Coordinates of C-alpha atoms in Angstrom, one line a residue:
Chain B
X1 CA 51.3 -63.9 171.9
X2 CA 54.0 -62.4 169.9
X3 CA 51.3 -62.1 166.6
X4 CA 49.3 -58.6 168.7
X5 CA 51.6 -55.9 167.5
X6 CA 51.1 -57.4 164.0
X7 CA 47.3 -57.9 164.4
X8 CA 46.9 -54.2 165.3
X9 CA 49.2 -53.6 162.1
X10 CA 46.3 -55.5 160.3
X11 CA 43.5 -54.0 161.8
X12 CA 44.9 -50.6 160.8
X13 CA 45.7 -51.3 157.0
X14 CA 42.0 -53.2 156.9
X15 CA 40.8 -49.7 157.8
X16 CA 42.6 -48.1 155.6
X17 CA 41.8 -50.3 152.4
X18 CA 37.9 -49.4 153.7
X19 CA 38.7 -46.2 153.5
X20 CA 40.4 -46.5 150.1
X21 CA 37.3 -48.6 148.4
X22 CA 34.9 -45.6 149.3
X23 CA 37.2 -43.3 147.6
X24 CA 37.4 -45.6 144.6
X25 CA 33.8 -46.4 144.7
X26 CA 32.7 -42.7 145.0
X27 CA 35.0 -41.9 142.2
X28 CA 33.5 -44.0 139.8
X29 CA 30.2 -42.2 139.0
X30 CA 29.8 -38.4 138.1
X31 CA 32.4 -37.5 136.0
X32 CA 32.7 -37.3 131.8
X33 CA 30.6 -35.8 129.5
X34 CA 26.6 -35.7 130.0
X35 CA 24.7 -37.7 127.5
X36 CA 21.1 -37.9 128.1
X37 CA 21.3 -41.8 126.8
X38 CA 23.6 -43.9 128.5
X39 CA 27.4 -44.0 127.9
X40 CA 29.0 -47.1 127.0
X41 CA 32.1 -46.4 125.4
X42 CA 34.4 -49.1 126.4
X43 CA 31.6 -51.9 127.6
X44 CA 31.1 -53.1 124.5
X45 CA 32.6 -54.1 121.4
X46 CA 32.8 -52.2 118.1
X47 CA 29.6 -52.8 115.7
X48 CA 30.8 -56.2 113.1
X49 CA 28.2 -58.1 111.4
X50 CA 27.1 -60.0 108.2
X51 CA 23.7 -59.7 107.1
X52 CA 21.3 -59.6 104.5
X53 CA 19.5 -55.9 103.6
X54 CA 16.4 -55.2 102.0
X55 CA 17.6 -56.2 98.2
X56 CA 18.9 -59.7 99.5
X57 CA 22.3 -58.6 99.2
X58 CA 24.7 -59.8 102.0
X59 CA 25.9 -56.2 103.9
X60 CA 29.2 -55.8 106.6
X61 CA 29.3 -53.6 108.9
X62 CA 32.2 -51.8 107.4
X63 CA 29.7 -50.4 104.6
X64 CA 28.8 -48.1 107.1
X65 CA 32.0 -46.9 108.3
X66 CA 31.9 -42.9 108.3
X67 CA 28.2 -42.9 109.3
X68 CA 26.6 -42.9 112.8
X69 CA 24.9 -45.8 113.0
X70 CA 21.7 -46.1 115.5
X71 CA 21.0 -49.7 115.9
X72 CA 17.6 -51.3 116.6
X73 CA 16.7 -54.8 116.8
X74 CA 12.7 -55.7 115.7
X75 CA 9.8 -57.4 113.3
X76 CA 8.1 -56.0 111.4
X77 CA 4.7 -57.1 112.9
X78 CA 5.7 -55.6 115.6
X79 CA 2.9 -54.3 117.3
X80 CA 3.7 -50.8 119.2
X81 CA 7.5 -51.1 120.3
X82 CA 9.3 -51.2 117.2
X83 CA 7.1 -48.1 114.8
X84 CA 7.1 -45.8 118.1
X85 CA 10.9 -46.5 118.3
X86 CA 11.4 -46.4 114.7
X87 CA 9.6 -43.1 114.5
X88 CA 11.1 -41.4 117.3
X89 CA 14.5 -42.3 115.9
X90 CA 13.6 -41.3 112.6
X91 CA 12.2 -37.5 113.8
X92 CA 15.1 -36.8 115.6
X93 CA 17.4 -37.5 112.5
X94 CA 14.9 -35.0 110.7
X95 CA 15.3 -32.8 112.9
X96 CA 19.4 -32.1 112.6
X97 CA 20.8 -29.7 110.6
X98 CA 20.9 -31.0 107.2
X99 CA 24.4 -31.3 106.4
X100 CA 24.1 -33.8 109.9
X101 CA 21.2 -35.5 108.8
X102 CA 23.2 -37.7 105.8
X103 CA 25.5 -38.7 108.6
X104 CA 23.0 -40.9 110.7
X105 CA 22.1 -43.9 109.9
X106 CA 19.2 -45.9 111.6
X107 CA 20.0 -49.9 111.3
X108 CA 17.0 -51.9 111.7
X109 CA 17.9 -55.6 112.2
X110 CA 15.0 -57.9 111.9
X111 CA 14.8 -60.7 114.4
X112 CA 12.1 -62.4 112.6
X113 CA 13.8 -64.0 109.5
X114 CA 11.1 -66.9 108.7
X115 CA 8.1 -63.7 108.7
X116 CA 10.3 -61.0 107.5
X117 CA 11.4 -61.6 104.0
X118 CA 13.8 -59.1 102.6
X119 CA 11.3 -57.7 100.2
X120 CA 8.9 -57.2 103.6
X121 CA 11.7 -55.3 105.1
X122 CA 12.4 -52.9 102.4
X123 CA 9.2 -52.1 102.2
X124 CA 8.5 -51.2 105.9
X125 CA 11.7 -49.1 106.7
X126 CA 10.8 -47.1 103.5
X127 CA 7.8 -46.0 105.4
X128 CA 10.0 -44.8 108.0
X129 CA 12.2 -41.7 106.0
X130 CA 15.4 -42.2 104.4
X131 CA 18.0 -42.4 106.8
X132 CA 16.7 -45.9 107.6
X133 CA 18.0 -49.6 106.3
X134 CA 16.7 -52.4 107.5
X135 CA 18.7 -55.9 107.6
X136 CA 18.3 -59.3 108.7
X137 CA 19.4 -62.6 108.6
X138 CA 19.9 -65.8 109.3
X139 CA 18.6 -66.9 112.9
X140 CA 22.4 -67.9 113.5
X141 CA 24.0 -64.6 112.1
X142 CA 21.2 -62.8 114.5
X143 CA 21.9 -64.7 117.4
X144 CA 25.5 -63.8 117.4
X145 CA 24.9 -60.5 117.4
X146 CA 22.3 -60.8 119.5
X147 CA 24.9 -62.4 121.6
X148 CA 27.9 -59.7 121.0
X149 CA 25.3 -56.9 121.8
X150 CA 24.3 -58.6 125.3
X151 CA 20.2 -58.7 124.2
X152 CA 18.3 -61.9 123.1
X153 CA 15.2 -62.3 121.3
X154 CA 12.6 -65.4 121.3
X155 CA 9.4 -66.7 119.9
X156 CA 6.1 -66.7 121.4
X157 CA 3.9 -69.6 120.4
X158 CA 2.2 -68.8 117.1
X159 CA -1.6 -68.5 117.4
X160 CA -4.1 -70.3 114.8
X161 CA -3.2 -67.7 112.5
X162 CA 0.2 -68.4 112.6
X163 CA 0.6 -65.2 114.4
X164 CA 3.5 -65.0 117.4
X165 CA 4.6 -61.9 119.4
X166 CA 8.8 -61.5 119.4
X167 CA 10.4 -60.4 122.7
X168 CA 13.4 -58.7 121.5
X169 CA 15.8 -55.5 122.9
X170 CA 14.1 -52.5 123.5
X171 CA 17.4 -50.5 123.1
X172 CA 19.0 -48.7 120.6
X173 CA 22.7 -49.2 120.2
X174 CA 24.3 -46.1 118.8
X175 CA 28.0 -46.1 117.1
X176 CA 29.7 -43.6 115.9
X177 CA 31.6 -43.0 112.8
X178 CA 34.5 -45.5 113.2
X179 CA 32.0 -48.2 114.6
X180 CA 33.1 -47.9 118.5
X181 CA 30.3 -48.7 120.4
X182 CA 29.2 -45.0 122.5
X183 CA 25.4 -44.8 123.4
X184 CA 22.5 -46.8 124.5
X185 CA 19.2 -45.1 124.1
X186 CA 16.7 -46.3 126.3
X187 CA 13.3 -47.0 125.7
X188 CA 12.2 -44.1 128.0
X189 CA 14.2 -41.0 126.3
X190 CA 12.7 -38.6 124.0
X191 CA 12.9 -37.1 120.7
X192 CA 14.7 -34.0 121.7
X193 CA 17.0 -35.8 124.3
X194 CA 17.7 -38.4 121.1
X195 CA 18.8 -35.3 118.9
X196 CA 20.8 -33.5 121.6
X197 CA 22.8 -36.8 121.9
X198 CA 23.5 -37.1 118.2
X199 CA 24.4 -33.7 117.7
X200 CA 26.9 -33.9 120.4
X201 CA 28.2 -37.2 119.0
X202 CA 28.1 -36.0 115.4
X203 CA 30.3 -32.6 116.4
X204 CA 32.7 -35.1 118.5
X205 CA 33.2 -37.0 115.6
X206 CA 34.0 -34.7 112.8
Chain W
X1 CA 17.1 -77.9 122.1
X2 CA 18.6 -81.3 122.7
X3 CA 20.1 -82.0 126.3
X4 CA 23.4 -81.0 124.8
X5 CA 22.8 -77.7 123.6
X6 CA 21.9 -77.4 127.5
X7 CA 25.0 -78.6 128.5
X8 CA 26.9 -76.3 126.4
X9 CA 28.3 -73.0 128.0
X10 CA 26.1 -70.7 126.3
X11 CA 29.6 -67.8 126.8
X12 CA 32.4 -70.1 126.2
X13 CA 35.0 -69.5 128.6
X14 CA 38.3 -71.0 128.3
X15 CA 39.9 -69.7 131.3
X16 CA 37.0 -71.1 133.3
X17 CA 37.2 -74.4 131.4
X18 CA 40.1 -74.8 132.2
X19 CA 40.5 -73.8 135.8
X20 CA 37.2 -76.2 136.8
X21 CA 39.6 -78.9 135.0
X22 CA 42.7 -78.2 137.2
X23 CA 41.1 -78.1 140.7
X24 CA 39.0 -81.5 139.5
X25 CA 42.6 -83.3 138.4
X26 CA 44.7 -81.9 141.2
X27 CA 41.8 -83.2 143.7
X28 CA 41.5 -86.5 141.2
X29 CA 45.4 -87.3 141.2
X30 CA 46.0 -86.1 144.4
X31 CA 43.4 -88.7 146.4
X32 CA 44.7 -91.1 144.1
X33 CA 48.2 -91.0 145.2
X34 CA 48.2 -89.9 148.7
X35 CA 48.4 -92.2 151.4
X36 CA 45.1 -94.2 152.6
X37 CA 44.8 -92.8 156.1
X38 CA 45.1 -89.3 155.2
X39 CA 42.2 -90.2 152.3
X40 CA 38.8 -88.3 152.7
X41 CA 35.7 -90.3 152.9
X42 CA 33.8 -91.0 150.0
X43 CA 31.1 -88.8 151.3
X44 CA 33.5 -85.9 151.3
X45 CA 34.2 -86.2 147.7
X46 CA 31.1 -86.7 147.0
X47 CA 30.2 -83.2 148.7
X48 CA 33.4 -81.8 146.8
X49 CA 32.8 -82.8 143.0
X50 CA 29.3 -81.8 143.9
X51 CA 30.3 -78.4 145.0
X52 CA 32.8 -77.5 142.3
X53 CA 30.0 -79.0 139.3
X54 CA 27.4 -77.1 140.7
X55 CA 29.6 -73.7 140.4
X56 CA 30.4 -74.4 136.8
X57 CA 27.0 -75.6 135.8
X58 CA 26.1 -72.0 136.4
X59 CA 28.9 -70.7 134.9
X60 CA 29.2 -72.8 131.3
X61 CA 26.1 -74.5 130.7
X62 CA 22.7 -72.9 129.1
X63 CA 22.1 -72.2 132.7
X64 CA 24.4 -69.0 132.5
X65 CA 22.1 -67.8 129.7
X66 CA 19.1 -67.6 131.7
X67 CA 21.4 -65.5 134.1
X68 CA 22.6 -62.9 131.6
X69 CA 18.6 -62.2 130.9
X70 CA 16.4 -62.5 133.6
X71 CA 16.9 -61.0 137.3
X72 CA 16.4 -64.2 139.3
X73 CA 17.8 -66.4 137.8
X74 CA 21.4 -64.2 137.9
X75 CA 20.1 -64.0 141.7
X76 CA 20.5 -67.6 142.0
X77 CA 23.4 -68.0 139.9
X78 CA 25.1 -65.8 142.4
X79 CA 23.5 -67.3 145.3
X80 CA 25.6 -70.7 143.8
X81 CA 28.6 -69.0 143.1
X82 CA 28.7 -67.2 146.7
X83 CA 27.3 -69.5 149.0
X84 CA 26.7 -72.6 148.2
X85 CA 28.9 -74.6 146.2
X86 CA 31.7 -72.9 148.1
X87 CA 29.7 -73.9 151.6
X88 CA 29.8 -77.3 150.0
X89 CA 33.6 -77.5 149.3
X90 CA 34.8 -76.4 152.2
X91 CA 32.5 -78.7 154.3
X92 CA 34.2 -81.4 152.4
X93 CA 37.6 -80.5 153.8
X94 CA 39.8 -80.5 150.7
X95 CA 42.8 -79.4 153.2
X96 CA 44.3 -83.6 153.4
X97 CA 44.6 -83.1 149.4
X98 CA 45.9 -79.7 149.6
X99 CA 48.7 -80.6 152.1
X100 CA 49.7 -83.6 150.0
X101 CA 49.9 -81.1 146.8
X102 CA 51.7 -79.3 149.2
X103 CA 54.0 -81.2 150.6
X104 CA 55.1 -82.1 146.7
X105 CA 56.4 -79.0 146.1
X106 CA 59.9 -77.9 146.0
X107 CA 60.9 -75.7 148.4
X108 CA 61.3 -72.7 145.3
X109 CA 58.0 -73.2 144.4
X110 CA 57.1 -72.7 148.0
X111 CA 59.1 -69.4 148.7
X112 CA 57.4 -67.8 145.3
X113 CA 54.3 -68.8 146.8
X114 CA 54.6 -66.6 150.1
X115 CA 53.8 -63.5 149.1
X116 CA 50.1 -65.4 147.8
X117 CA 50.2 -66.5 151.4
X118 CA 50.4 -62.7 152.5
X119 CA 47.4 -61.6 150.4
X120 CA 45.3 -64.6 151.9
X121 CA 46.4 -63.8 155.6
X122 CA 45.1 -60.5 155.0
X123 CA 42.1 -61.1 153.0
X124 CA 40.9 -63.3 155.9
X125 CA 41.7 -61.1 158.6
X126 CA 37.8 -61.5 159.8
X127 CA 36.8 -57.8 159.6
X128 CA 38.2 -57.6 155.8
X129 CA 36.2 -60.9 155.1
X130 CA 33.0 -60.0 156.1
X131 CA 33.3 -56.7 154.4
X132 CA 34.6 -57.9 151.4
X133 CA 32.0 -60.6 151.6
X134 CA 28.7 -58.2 152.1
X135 CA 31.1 -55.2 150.0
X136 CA 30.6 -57.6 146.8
X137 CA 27.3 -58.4 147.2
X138 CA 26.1 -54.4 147.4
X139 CA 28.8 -53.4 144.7
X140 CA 27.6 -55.6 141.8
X141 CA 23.8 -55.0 142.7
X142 CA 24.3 -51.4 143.1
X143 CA 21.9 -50.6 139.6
X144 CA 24.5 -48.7 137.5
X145 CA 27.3 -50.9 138.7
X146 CA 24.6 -53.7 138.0
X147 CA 24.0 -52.5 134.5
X148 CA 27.2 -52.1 133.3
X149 CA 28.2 -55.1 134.7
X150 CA 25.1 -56.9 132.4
X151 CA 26.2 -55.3 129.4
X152 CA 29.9 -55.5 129.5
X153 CA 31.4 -59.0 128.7
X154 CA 34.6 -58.7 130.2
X155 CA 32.6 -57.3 133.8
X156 CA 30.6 -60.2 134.3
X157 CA 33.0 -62.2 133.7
X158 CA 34.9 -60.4 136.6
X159 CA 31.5 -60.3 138.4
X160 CA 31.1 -63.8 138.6
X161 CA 34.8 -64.9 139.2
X162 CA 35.1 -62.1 142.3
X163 CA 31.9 -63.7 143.8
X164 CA 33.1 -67.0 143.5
X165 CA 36.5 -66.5 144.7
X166 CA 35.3 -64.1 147.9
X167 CA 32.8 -67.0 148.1
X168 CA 35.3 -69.4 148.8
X169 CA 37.7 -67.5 151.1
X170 CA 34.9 -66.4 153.3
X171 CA 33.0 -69.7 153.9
X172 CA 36.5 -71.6 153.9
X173 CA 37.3 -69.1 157.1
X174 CA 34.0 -70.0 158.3
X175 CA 34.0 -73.8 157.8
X176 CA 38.0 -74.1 158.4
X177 CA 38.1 -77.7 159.7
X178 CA 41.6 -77.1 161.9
X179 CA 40.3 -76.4 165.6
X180 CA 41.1 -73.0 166.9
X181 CA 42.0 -74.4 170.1
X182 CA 45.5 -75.8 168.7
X183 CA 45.7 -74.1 165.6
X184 CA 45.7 -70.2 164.1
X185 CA 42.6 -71.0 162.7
X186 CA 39.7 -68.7 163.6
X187 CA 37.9 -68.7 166.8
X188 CA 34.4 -70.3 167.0
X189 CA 32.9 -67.1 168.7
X190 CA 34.6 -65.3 166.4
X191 CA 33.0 -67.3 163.6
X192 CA 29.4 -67.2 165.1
X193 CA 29.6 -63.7 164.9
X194 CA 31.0 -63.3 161.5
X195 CA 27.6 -65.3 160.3
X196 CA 24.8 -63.3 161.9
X197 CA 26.9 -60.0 161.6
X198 CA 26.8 -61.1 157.3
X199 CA 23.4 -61.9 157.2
X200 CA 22.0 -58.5 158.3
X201 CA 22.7 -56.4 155.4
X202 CA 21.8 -59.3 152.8
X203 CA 18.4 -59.4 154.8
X204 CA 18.3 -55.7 154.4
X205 CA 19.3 -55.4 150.3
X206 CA 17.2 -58.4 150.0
X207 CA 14.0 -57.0 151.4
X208 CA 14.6 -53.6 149.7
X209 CA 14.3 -55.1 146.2
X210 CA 11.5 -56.9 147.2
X211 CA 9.5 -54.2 148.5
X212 CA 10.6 -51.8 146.2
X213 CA 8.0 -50.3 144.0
X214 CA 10.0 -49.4 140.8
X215 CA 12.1 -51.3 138.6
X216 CA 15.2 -51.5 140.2
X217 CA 17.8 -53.2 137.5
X218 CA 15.9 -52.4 134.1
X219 CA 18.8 -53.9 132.5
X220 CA 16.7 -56.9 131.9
X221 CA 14.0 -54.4 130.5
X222 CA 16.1 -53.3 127.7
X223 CA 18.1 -56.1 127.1
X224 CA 15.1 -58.3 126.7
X225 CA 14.2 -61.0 129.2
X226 CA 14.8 -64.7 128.3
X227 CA 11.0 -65.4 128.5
X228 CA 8.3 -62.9 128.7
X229 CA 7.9 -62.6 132.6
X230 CA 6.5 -59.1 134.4
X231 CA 9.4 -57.4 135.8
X232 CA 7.9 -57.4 138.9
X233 CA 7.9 -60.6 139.5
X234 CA 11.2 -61.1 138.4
X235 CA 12.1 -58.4 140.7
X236 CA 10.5 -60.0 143.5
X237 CA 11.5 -63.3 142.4
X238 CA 15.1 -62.2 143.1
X239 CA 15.0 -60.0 145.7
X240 CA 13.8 -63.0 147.8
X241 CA 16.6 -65.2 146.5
X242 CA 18.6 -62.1 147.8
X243 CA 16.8 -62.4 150.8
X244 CA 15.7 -65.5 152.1
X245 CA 18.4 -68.5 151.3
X246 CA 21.4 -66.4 152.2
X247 CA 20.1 -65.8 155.7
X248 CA 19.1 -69.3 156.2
X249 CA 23.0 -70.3 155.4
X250 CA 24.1 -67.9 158.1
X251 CA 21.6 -70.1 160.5
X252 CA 22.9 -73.2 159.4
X253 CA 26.3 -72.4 159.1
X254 CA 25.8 -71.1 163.0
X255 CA 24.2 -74.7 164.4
X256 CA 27.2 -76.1 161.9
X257 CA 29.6 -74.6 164.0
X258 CA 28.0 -74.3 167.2
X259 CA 28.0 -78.8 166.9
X260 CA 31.4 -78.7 166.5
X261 CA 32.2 -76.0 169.3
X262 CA 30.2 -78.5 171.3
X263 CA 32.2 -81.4 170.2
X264 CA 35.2 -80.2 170.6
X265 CA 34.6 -78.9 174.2
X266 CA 36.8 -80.1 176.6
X267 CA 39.1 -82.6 174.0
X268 CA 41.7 -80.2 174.2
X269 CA 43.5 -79.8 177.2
X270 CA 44.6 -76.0 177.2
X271 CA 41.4 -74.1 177.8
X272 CA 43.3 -70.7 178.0
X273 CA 44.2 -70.9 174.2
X274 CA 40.9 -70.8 173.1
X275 CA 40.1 -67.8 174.5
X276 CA 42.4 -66.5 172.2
X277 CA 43.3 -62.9 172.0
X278 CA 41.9 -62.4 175.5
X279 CA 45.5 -64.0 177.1
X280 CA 47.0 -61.6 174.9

């Protein structure tokens, strides 16, 4: 057949391409800076939202511009999950130096409208410092950015105490001062690993 | 939810609306006005429509919602979108509606089309295939690839399309309906081969995640699940969806082909083209 010089050909560029992709695919991890959390500048899109905060007031996202914002999404009768992560968050903002420390901005987005009344809210991020402002909304506003933000939440069955457990993210979603999308903290880093990461952000920023 | 919101795509995609709508019209107009005897059966349509529907029922219904949050069900979204709805369309033999597309097409059209033809002549030169078919398969579920990939809108979106499309260039190589005894289509050996060769390292991924004591992909973990499930047995779930179906296509895609090797034996006079590269 007149095709076998050609197939060789083939067989020698398939080779090469093989060759190629494990270049490409080694390339693609271990480079950039080290954050303890992980990086994901680029993967998702800048923080935009319209809620409701603690006063009843609606509340952009833009009203935070200039601020690193940490965002969380919780209830607040949230059992274990949401105070550990809400204290955590809220000692390693303490623990900055204190010209950094009005810079930070913990967001804590209720996913639990119908229990969660803005009065509620206020009263429970109040417990957690300062640096803290808790939001929510209605379930359609949360759902989308539920949705934007890749997590979900949902409803267990409500006992007959009208009690019901929320699943929601156990992530928090950090931005920095423009509103880009940079970090997400997982559930599993600590409190010095959490302040290392803002620091770093917070001197990237300015 | 009513049975609409199901129906919905829960991640509107235009670009997927739309292409599902071309391949169903061109298939639509074309068995509509091509001539009877070239006509497929109604069985083969059947087997097409179903193919394609089942592909974008994953894709833009509440089904693809479940995939974004829990492990198995993105396991058998993938299992859909790489095996079998493209299994099921090329089994139907869409190639009598394709030729009459083709054979509409002005001869301009056709030259701007060669150099597509290039990049499908090498994509299915058989050792690319089966790389690029396992290649995909370990690259998206390779955990940070796999984690980016859940969190990033624009990946998954490429994450889904690149397993569909490999999907449907390997099992169209596979299932090619020309015979390689008159055409340039792939031998059955050859294609045999190809099958067991693929379904050793999705047996292998498979039964890592299964037996795999950690949490693999805690993507689900931290983007919450769509239901509260343990993670274990959503890992397990998945890892036998990884596992199990996949390597039962290869069998039956084998006894598929080994029928028609056996059919075909002897219906074509010259024996010494079969062998193919061998006369070479």
């Amino acid at each position: 057949m007149t095709t076998s010089p050609l197939r060789r050909n083939t067989l020698k560029l398939s080779l090469l391409t093989l060759i190629l992709m494990g270049f490409v695919l080694s390339g693609c991890s271990g480079e950039g800076e080290s954050w303890n959390g992980k990086d994901i500048s680029g993967l998702m899109p800048g923080l935009e939202f319209e809620l409701t905060d603690g006063q009843g007031r609606p509340v952009t996202a833009d009203q935070f511009d200039g601020k690193i914002k940490l965002l969380y999404f919780g209830f607040t009768s949230c059992p274990d999950v949401c105070p550990t992560t809400l204290q955590k968050l809220g000692q390693a903002t303490e623990s900055l130096p204190t010209e950094a420390q009005d810079d930070v901005l913990t967001l804590f987005i209720s996913v639990d409208p119908e229990r969660d009344s803005p009065e509620r809210l206020a009263a429970y991020v109040d417990f957690f410092g300062n640096g803290i402002v808790g939001l929510t909304g209605k379930e359609s506003q949360l759902r989308q950015l539920a949705k934007r933000y890749r997590t979900t939440f949902g409803y267990e069955e409500p006992d007959e105490n009208g009690n019901y457990a929320v699943s929601h993210s156990s992530a928090v979603y950090v931005f920095d001062r423009e509103g880009k999308a940079r970090l997400l903290i997982r559930p599993d880093l600590g409190v010095e690993e959490i302040r290392q990461d803002l620091i770093a952000l917070a001197k990237a920023d300015t | 939810m009513s049975l609409l919101d199901y129906l919905m795509p829960y991640d509107f995609s235009p670009l997927t609306v739309l292409s599902f709508m071309l391949v169903l019209g061109f298939y639509g107009v074309g068995l509509l006005r091509m001539p009877e005897e070239d006509r497929p059966g109604s069985a083969r349509i059947v087997v097409f429509v179903l193919g394609v529907l089942i592909c974008y029922g994953v894709m833009q219904t509440r089904f693809d919602y479940y995939s974004q949050y829990m492990f198995f069900v993105h396991r058998g979204q993938h299992l859909i979108l790489h095996h079998l709805g493209p299994i099921l369309i090329a089994l139907s033999n869409p190639l009598p509606v394709m030729r009459f597309w083709y054979g509409k097409m002005g001869p301009g059209v056709k030259s701007g089309l060669r150099p597509l033809g290039w990049v499908y002549r090498f994509l299915q030169h058989p050792l690319i295939a089966s790389f690029l078919f396992v290649g995909l398969i370990y690259f998206w579920l390779w955990p940070p690839i796999h984690f980016d990939a859940m969190l990033s809108r624009n990946l998954y979106w490429v994450m889904n399309w690149s397993m569909l499309i490999d999907g449907m260039l390997f099992w169209w190589l596979i299932f090619d309906p020309r015979p390689p005894a008159i055409t340039s289509s792939l031998g059955y050996g050859k294609r045999i081969l190809l099958l067991a060769l693929v379904a050793i390292p999705q047996m292998i991924l498979g039964a890592m995640i299964v037996f795999s004591r950690g949490m693999v992909y805690d993507v689900y973990e931290v983007c919450g699940r769509a239901w509260p499930m343990a993670p274990e047995t959503d890992q397990l779930l998945g890892g036998l969806l990884t596992w199990i179906p996949p390597a039962m296509m290869s069998i039956l895609g084998i006894l598929i082909i080994l029928r028609r090797a056996m059919r075909e034996d002897g219906s074509f006079t010259s024996r010494s083209s079969q062998m193919g590269e061998t006369t070479t």
